[in-house]
Amino acid sequence: MASSPFIFSALLLFTFSLSSSSSLAKQSPRPNALVLPITKDKTTLQYTTVINSGTSRDKPGTPLVAASLVFDLGGGHLWVETDTYYWSTTFQTSHCNSPMCYRAGSHGCSRCYSDYRPGCNADPCTLTFKNPVNGMVDTGDIASEGTRDLLNGLANGTVGMAGMGRHPVIGLPSQFAKAFGIKISKLTTTPLLVNPVLVADPIVYEPFVYGEKSPEYYIGVTAIKINEKTVPINGTTGLGGTKLSTVNPYTVLETSIFKAVTSAFVREATARNITRVPSVKPFGPCFSTKNVVVTRLGYAVPEFQLVLQSKDVLWRFFGANSMVSVRSDVICLGFVDGGVNAETSVMIGGLQLEDNLIEIDLAKNTLGFSSTLLGRQTNCANFNFT
């Protein structure tokens, strides 16, 4: 059984793996990996990547066109706005009630009477999808698109979203990972969990109504520590558990957890003579940089730790992954309050994932992580994309 890396990035470093039989490997040579650089949009703090897709509408038959997409780690689909962007001479629709539609989890059909093009086909099956940034919902043909309004709130120049969730048929990792064949290094691993509570909108993710798994990536957090001291909380499994997200720039905590974590952090920071200053939205505790040393791991502040399946399995976050510089002399703890009815108890955001090597093994249903690569005197941007 071989693992197959799918995606690398410049700020985030992910690999997705599927098992593949040795007989398949012997039949044909396979490339080592599919590499997608990921960059961070400074305005929206969204992560973007580029994927070559169908040809431009005004130049049918020309080579593939580079599509800039927002990278959504837990997104169930790849969708592209096609009203002004997309035209493909090789486009093929999936017809209503076909095996592909069934496997993709489609439970609806549509009909269009205009000229044939992506988004206007005879008897296609459809999926409902969502822009998680602005909450807008739309319906598109399988292998098709979204409307221009769905792009509102996305980084300038992007034309859709690259969902990397674990849908067994139409998820990008599932489609591509089988084609690649190297094994990533030894990492600390933790089981991936099925979302314990239905938090996704059933209008958006119709398969949930029929008992299918969420495409998002959840892990089990048994405790939270600040500087090795356990934070007294009621648990992190309640409303949906702990989820990884690249759509949220910062970690989002349910209100009671947010209050407990920030209070513990402030106590530890005060013990180091770090001076608290007025908060800067959207953050809670903020501090003066006057007594804070800058190290290879970022600002020397109390360490944030997630305790996973046992007390010996810790995901550690140092200053580079916990603090946000809001002014030249002020830094803030990069966590935000998600409210009392937060979608999940803990949503690990983009800042906390930066410069971590993460391997998602879809066959073994595990997540491997390195904690910050800065401690190893490297970072994700040092990956050789050639």
Short mmCIF file of C-alpha atoms in Angstrom, two decimals:
data_model
loop_
_atom_site.label_atom_id
_atom_site.label_comp_id
_atom_site.label_asym_id
_atom_site.label_seq_id
_atom_site.Cartn_x
_atom_site.Cartn_y
_atom_site.Cartn_z
CA MET A 1 0.00 0.00 0.00
CA ALA A 2 1.53 3.33 -1.03
CA SER A 3 0.62 6.80 0.09
CA SER A 4 0.23 9.51 -2.52
CA PRO A 5 0.94 13.19 -1.83
CA PHE A 6 -1.40 15.57 -3.56
CA ILE A 7 -0.66 19.19 -2.72
CA PHE A 8 2.16 21.33 -1.42
CA SER A 9 2.05 25.06 -0.79
CA ALA A 10 4.18 28.09 -0.10
CA LEU A 11 2.58 29.21 3.17
CA LEU A 12 0.72 26.04 4.04
CA LEU A 13 2.13 22.60 3.36
CA PHE A 14 -0.44 19.83 2.88
CA THR A 15 -0.25 16.35 1.42
CA PHE A 16 -3.25 14.15 0.71
CA SER A 17 -2.83 10.38 0.53
CA LEU A 18 -4.79 7.42 -0.77
CA SER A 19 -3.86 3.77 -0.80
CA SER A 20 -3.06 2.27 -4.18
CA SER A 21 -2.42 -1.32 -5.09
CA SER A 22 1.05 -2.51 -5.98
CA SER A 23 -0.30 -4.03 -9.19
CA LEU A 24 -1.47 -0.62 -10.36
CA ALA A 25 1.90 0.85 -9.60
CA LYS A 26 3.59 -1.78 -11.76
CA GLN A 27 1.31 -1.22 -14.74
CA SER A 28 2.38 2.35 -15.46
CA PRO A 29 4.89 4.88 -14.13
CA ARG A 30 3.36 7.54 -11.95
CA PRO A 31 4.53 11.08 -11.23
CA ASN A 32 5.83 11.74 -7.75
CA ALA A 33 3.43 14.49 -6.78
CA LEU A 34 1.09 17.22 -7.94
CA VAL A 35 2.42 20.52 -6.63
CA LEU A 36 0.22 23.58 -6.11
CA PRO A 37 1.80 26.70 -4.61
CA ILE A 38 -0.50 28.52 -2.19
CA THR A 39 -0.21 32.21 -1.46
CA LYS A 40 -1.98 34.53 0.98
CA ASP A 41 -4.04 37.46 -0.21
CA LYS A 42 -3.04 40.43 1.98
CA THR A 43 -6.45 42.11 1.77
CA THR A 44 -8.79 39.21 2.56
CA LEU A 45 -6.24 36.93 4.32
CA GLN A 46 -7.59 34.13 2.11
CA TYR A 47 -5.28 31.47 0.67
CA THR A 48 -5.28 31.13 -3.11
CA THR A 49 -3.91 28.69 -5.64
CA VAL A 50 -3.95 28.34 -9.42
CA ILE A 51 -5.38 25.39 -11.33
CA ASN A 52 -5.40 25.04 -15.12
CA SER A 53 -8.93 24.49 -16.38
CA GLY A 54 -11.12 24.75 -19.49
CA THR A 55 -10.26 27.16 -22.25
CA SER A 56 -11.40 30.75 -22.44
CA ARG A 57 -14.86 31.27 -23.93
CA ASP A 58 -13.65 33.79 -26.53
CA LYS A 59 -10.88 31.46 -27.69
CA PRO A 60 -12.35 27.97 -27.97
CA GLY A 61 -9.84 25.23 -28.63
CA THR A 62 -6.92 27.19 -27.15
CA PRO A 63 -4.70 25.80 -24.37
CA LEU A 64 -5.85 25.50 -20.79
CA VAL A 65 -6.39 28.69 -18.85
CA ALA A 66 -4.99 29.34 -15.37
CA ALA A 67 -7.84 29.78 -12.88
CA SER A 68 -7.06 31.50 -9.58
CA LEU A 69 -9.12 29.87 -6.82
CA VAL A 70 -9.56 30.32 -3.09
CA PHE A 71 -8.15 27.27 -1.29
CA ASP A 72 -10.79 25.70 0.97
CA LEU A 73 -9.38 22.75 2.89
CA GLY A 74 -12.76 21.38 3.95
CA GLY A 75 -14.77 22.34 0.87
CA GLY A 76 -16.68 19.51 -0.75
CA HIS A 77 -16.41 20.71 -4.34
CA LEU A 78 -14.34 22.66 -6.81
CA TRP A 79 -16.55 25.32 -8.37
CA VAL A 80 -15.77 27.96 -10.96
CA GLU A 81 -17.79 30.96 -12.10
CA THR A 82 -18.40 30.45 -15.80
CA ASP A 83 -20.61 33.33 -16.93
CA THR A 84 -17.64 35.30 -18.24
CA TYR A 85 -14.70 33.02 -17.65
CA TYR A 86 -15.09 29.53 -18.95
CA TRP A 87 -15.55 27.78 -22.27
CA SER A 88 -14.46 24.22 -22.95
CA THR A 89 -14.55 22.19 -26.13
CA THR A 90 -14.21 19.01 -24.06
CA PHE A 91 -16.93 19.75 -21.52
CA GLN A 92 -19.17 16.78 -20.73
CA THR A 93 -22.20 17.01 -18.50
CA SER A 94 -23.31 14.32 -16.06
CA HIS A 95 -26.86 13.41 -16.93
CA CYS A 96 -29.63 13.18 -14.39
CA ASN A 97 -29.88 9.82 -12.55
CA SER A 98 -26.62 8.58 -14.04
CA PRO A 99 -24.21 6.52 -11.90
CA MET A 100 -21.85 9.51 -11.65
CA CYS A 101 -24.63 11.72 -10.29
CA TYR A 102 -25.54 9.08 -7.73
CA ARG A 103 -21.95 8.63 -6.57
CA ALA A 104 -21.46 12.39 -6.36
CA GLY A 105 -24.42 12.67 -4.01
CA SER A 106 -26.65 14.65 -6.37
CA HIS A 107 -30.33 14.61 -5.58
CA GLY A 108 -31.57 17.13 -8.12
CA CYS A 109 -31.78 17.81 -11.85
CA SER A 110 -32.12 20.93 -13.97
CA ARG A 111 -32.87 21.96 -17.53
CA CYS A 112 -31.68 24.89 -19.66
CA TYR A 113 -33.08 25.96 -22.99
CA SER A 114 -30.40 28.44 -24.11
CA ASP A 115 -27.31 27.65 -26.17
CA TYR A 116 -25.33 24.65 -24.99
CA ARG A 117 -22.44 25.60 -22.71
CA PRO A 118 -21.19 24.80 -19.20
CA GLY A 119 -24.06 25.73 -16.93
CA CYS A 120 -26.67 25.25 -19.65
CA ASN A 121 -27.04 21.59 -20.58
CA ALA A 122 -29.71 19.06 -21.38
CA ASP A 123 -30.93 17.17 -18.30
CA PRO A 124 -27.88 17.57 -16.05
CA CYS A 125 -27.71 16.56 -12.40
CA THR A 126 -26.87 19.30 -9.94
CA LEU A 127 -25.21 19.99 -6.62
CA THR A 128 -25.85 22.84 -4.25
CA PHE A 129 -22.75 24.64 -3.05
CA LYS A 130 -21.82 27.60 -0.90
CA ASN A 131 -19.36 30.44 -0.68
CA PRO A 132 -18.35 30.08 3.00
CA VAL A 133 -17.02 33.64 3.07
CA ASN A 134 -20.29 35.45 2.27
CA GLY A 135 -22.71 32.58 2.99
CA MET A 136 -24.22 32.72 -0.50
CA VAL A 137 -25.70 29.50 -1.86
CA ASP A 138 -26.11 28.48 -5.51
CA THR A 139 -26.76 25.39 -7.59
CA GLY A 140 -24.62 24.21 -10.49
CA ASP A 141 -24.29 21.28 -12.84
CA ILE A 142 -21.82 18.61 -11.77
CA ALA A 143 -18.47 19.50 -13.38
CA SER A 144 -19.74 23.01 -13.79
CA GLU A 145 -19.83 26.42 -12.22
CA GLY A 146 -21.25 29.20 -10.08
CA THR A 147 -22.65 32.63 -10.85
CA ARG A 148 -20.72 35.89 -10.58
CA ASP A 149 -22.54 36.95 -7.41
CA LEU A 150 -21.10 33.91 -5.70
CA LEU A 151 -17.64 35.48 -6.01
CA ASN A 152 -18.50 38.32 -3.64
CA GLY A 153 -16.10 38.40 -0.73
CA LEU A 154 -13.45 36.24 -2.39
CA ALA A 155 -9.94 37.50 -3.05
CA ASN A 156 -9.63 39.83 -6.01
CA GLY A 157 -8.96 37.97 -9.26
CA THR A 158 -10.23 34.58 -8.07
CA VAL A 159 -12.98 32.85 -10.06
CA GLY A 160 -14.09 30.15 -7.64
CA MET A 161 -13.03 27.86 -4.82
CA ALA A 162 -10.85 24.77 -4.74
CA GLY A 163 -12.53 22.51 -2.21
CA MET A 164 -10.12 19.91 -0.82
CA GLY A 165 -12.62 18.01 1.32
CA ARG A 166 -12.84 14.24 1.46
CA HIS A 167 -15.79 13.56 -0.82
CA PRO A 168 -15.08 10.04 -2.14
CA VAL A 169 -16.02 10.85 -5.76
CA ILE A 170 -15.82 14.54 -6.64
CA GLY A 171 -13.38 15.71 -3.95
CA LEU A 172 -10.11 16.84 -5.55
CA PRO A 173 -7.90 14.76 -3.22
CA SER A 174 -9.91 11.65 -4.10
CA GLN A 175 -9.70 12.39 -7.82
CA PHE A 176 -5.99 13.11 -7.97
CA ALA A 177 -4.22 11.36 -5.10
CA LYS A 178 -4.39 7.92 -6.70
CA ALA A 179 -2.13 9.17 -9.51
CA PHE A 180 0.83 9.98 -7.31
CA GLY A 181 3.14 7.75 -5.42
CA ILE A 182 5.63 8.79 -2.73
CA LYS A 183 5.45 8.59 1.03
CA ILE A 184 5.90 11.65 3.22
CA SER A 185 8.18 11.60 6.24
CA LYS A 186 7.42 10.53 9.81
CA LEU A 187 4.92 12.85 11.43
CA THR A 188 2.89 12.80 14.62
CA THR A 189 -0.52 11.42 13.69
CA THR A 190 -4.03 11.66 15.05
CA PRO A 191 -7.26 10.02 13.79
CA LEU A 192 -9.58 11.98 11.53
CA LEU A 193 -13.10 11.98 12.93
CA VAL A 194 -16.53 12.10 11.37
CA ASN A 195 -18.35 15.26 12.36
CA PRO A 196 -20.24 14.16 15.52
CA VAL A 197 -23.00 16.75 15.12
CA LEU A 198 -24.76 17.90 11.95
CA VAL A 199 -23.60 21.50 11.67
CA ALA A 200 -23.57 21.96 7.90
CA ASP A 201 -26.60 23.42 6.19
CA PRO A 202 -28.53 20.46 4.70
CA ILE A 203 -29.62 22.75 1.85
CA VAL A 204 -25.99 23.15 0.88
CA TYR A 205 -24.73 19.65 1.56
CA GLU A 206 -27.66 17.51 0.52
CA PRO A 207 -25.79 14.21 1.10
CA PHE A 208 -25.84 14.91 4.84
CA VAL A 209 -29.58 14.38 4.83
CA TYR A 210 -28.93 10.83 3.63
CA GLY A 211 -26.30 10.07 6.26
CA GLU A 212 -23.15 10.63 4.23
CA LYS A 213 -20.01 11.96 5.90
CA SER A 214 -19.04 15.60 6.06
CA PRO A 215 -16.23 16.48 3.59
CA GLU A 216 -14.49 18.54 6.27
CA TYR A 217 -11.57 17.42 8.42
CA TYR A 218 -12.17 16.96 12.15
CA ILE A 219 -9.81 15.82 14.89
CA GLY A 220 -10.36 14.90 18.52
CA VAL A 221 -9.08 17.43 21.04
CA THR A 222 -9.25 16.16 24.63
CA ALA A 223 -7.76 19.21 26.35
CA ILE A 224 -6.18 22.61 25.78
CA LYS A 225 -3.04 23.76 27.57
CA ILE A 226 -1.24 27.07 27.96
CA ASN A 227 2.39 26.60 28.93
CA GLU A 228 1.74 22.96 29.89
CA LYS A 229 -1.12 23.99 32.22
CA THR A 230 -4.53 22.54 31.40
CA VAL A 231 -7.24 25.10 30.73
CA PRO A 232 -10.48 24.26 32.61
CA ILE A 233 -13.12 23.81 29.92
CA ASN A 234 -16.12 21.53 29.49
CA GLY A 235 -14.70 19.76 26.43
CA THR A 236 -14.31 20.48 22.72
CA THR A 237 -16.63 17.96 21.12
CA GLY A 238 -19.99 19.70 21.72
CA LEU A 239 -21.15 21.60 18.66
CA GLY A 240 -19.24 19.80 15.96
CA GLY A 241 -15.88 19.14 17.61
CA THR A 242 -12.58 20.53 16.28
CA LYS A 243 -12.26 21.38 12.59
CA LEU A 244 -9.39 22.51 10.36
CA SER A 245 -10.21 25.50 8.16
CA THR A 246 -8.26 27.59 5.66
CA VAL A 247 -11.27 29.85 5.03
CA ASN A 248 -11.04 31.32 8.53
CA PRO A 249 -7.80 33.31 8.89
CA TYR A 250 -7.69 32.78 12.67
CA THR A 251 -8.74 30.05 15.09
CA VAL A 252 -12.35 30.45 16.19
CA LEU A 253 -13.38 29.28 19.68
CA GLU A 254 -16.85 28.86 21.17
CA THR A 255 -17.42 31.64 23.72
CA SER A 256 -16.87 29.67 26.94
CA ILE A 257 -13.69 28.11 25.53
CA PHE A 258 -12.52 31.49 24.22
CA LYS A 259 -12.93 33.08 27.66
CA ALA A 260 -11.14 30.24 29.43
CA VAL A 261 -8.23 30.13 26.95
CA THR A 262 -7.71 33.89 26.80
CA SER A 263 -7.88 34.24 30.59
CA ALA A 264 -5.24 31.52 31.00
CA PHE A 265 -3.07 33.12 28.32
CA VAL A 266 -3.27 36.55 29.96
CA ARG A 267 -2.25 35.08 33.34
CA GLU A 268 0.80 33.41 31.83
CA ALA A 269 1.71 36.52 29.83
CA THR A 270 1.41 38.72 32.93
CA ALA A 271 3.74 36.36 34.79
CA ARG A 272 6.33 37.16 32.11
CA ASN A 273 5.89 40.91 32.59
CA ILE A 274 4.16 41.23 29.23
CA THR A 275 1.89 44.29 29.42
CA ARG A 276 -1.70 44.02 28.25
CA VAL A 277 -3.10 46.92 26.20
CA PRO A 278 -6.61 47.70 24.84
CA SER A 279 -8.03 45.09 22.48
CA VAL A 280 -8.08 45.54 18.72
CA LYS A 281 -10.98 43.97 16.83
CA PRO A 282 -11.59 41.17 16.02
CA PHE A 283 -9.19 39.94 18.71
CA GLY A 284 -9.44 39.70 22.48
CA PRO A 285 -6.20 40.11 24.49
CA CYS A 286 -3.57 42.40 22.99
CA PHE A 287 -0.14 43.25 24.39
CA SER A 288 2.69 45.71 24.14
CA THR A 289 5.78 44.36 22.41
CA LYS A 290 8.03 46.22 24.86
CA ASN A 291 8.99 43.18 26.95
CA VAL A 292 8.48 40.54 24.25
CA VAL A 293 11.55 39.00 22.65
CA VAL A 294 11.40 37.92 19.00
CA THR A 295 12.80 34.42 18.42
CA ARG A 296 13.06 31.98 15.55
CA LEU A 297 9.61 30.72 16.57
CA GLY A 298 8.09 34.20 16.57
CA TYR A 299 7.22 36.31 19.59
CA ALA A 300 8.29 34.68 22.88
CA VAL A 301 4.82 34.32 24.41
CA PRO A 302 3.09 31.51 26.31
CA GLU A 303 2.79 28.33 24.26
CA PHE A 304 -0.66 27.14 23.13
CA GLN A 305 -1.13 23.35 23.00
CA LEU A 306 -3.88 21.05 21.78
CA VAL A 307 -3.93 17.66 23.53
CA LEU A 308 -5.16 15.02 21.11
CA GLN A 309 -5.89 11.30 21.58
CA SER A 310 -3.51 10.96 24.54
CA LYS A 311 -1.57 13.21 26.89
CA ASP A 312 1.60 12.48 24.91
CA VAL A 313 0.18 13.67 21.56
CA LEU A 314 0.40 17.45 21.50
CA TRP A 315 0.04 19.95 18.68
CA ARG A 316 2.13 22.94 19.77
CA PHE A 317 1.68 26.53 18.62
CA PHE A 318 4.33 29.15 19.31
CA GLY A 319 4.33 32.91 18.75
CA ALA A 320 4.59 32.73 14.97
CA ASN A 321 1.30 30.79 14.89
CA SER A 322 -0.48 32.50 17.77
CA MET A 323 0.24 36.23 17.61
CA VAL A 324 -0.83 38.89 15.11
CA SER A 325 1.04 42.16 14.77
CA VAL A 326 -1.60 44.92 14.53
CA ARG A 327 0.79 47.86 15.01
CA SER A 328 4.54 48.22 15.32
CA ASP A 329 4.26 48.07 19.11
CA VAL A 330 1.12 45.96 19.62
CA ILE A 331 0.47 42.24 19.12
CA CYS A 332 -2.79 40.35 19.69
CA LEU A 333 -3.62 36.72 20.40
CA GLY A 334 -4.78 35.39 17.04
CA PHE A 335 -7.96 33.69 18.25
CA VAL A 336 -11.50 35.05 17.90
CA ASP A 337 -14.76 34.51 19.76
CA GLY A 338 -17.15 32.41 17.69
CA GLY A 339 -20.16 33.01 19.94
CA VAL A 340 -22.22 30.73 22.16
CA ASN A 341 -23.68 28.94 19.13
CA ALA A 342 -20.42 28.54 17.23
CA GLU A 343 -20.50 26.10 14.31
CA THR A 344 -17.75 24.10 15.99
CA SER A 345 -16.22 24.26 19.45
CA VAL A 346 -12.77 24.81 17.97
CA MET A 347 -12.01 25.79 14.38
CA ILE A 348 -8.26 25.80 13.73
CA GLY A 349 -7.66 28.68 11.33
CA GLY A 350 -5.14 29.57 8.67
CA LEU A 351 -2.63 31.43 10.86
CA GLN A 352 -2.30 28.43 13.13
CA LEU A 353 -1.72 26.13 10.12
CA GLU A 354 0.96 28.25 8.44
CA ASP A 355 4.44 26.71 8.26
CA ASN A 356 3.16 23.34 9.42
CA LEU A 357 3.66 20.20 7.37
CA ILE A 358 0.33 18.40 7.36
CA GLU A 359 -0.41 15.03 5.76
CA ILE A 360 -4.02 13.93 5.37
CA ASP A 361 -4.11 10.19 4.73
CA LEU A 362 -7.51 9.40 3.26
CA ALA A 363 -6.91 5.64 3.32
CA LYS A 364 -5.82 5.39 6.95
CA ASN A 365 -8.14 8.23 7.97
CA THR A 366 -5.39 10.03 9.85
CA LEU A 367 -3.89 13.50 10.00
CA GLY A 368 -0.15 13.88 10.39
CA PHE A 369 1.40 17.14 11.56
CA SER A 370 4.84 18.52 12.28
CA SER A 371 4.07 21.55 14.47
CA THR A 372 5.96 24.61 13.24
CA LEU A 373 8.74 24.03 10.73
CA LEU A 374 10.45 27.17 12.00
CA GLY A 375 11.87 25.09 14.84
CA ARG A 376 13.64 23.01 12.20
CA GLN A 377 15.14 26.14 10.64
CA THR A 378 12.93 26.00 7.56
CA ASN A 379 9.45 26.99 6.43
CA CYS A 380 6.93 26.10 3.77
CA ALA A 381 8.18 28.80 1.41
CA ASN A 382 11.50 26.94 1.18
CA PHE A 383 9.86 24.02 -0.65
CA ASN A 384 11.49 23.51 -4.05
CA PHE A 385 8.65 23.81 -6.56
CA THR A 386 10.88 22.88 -9.49
#
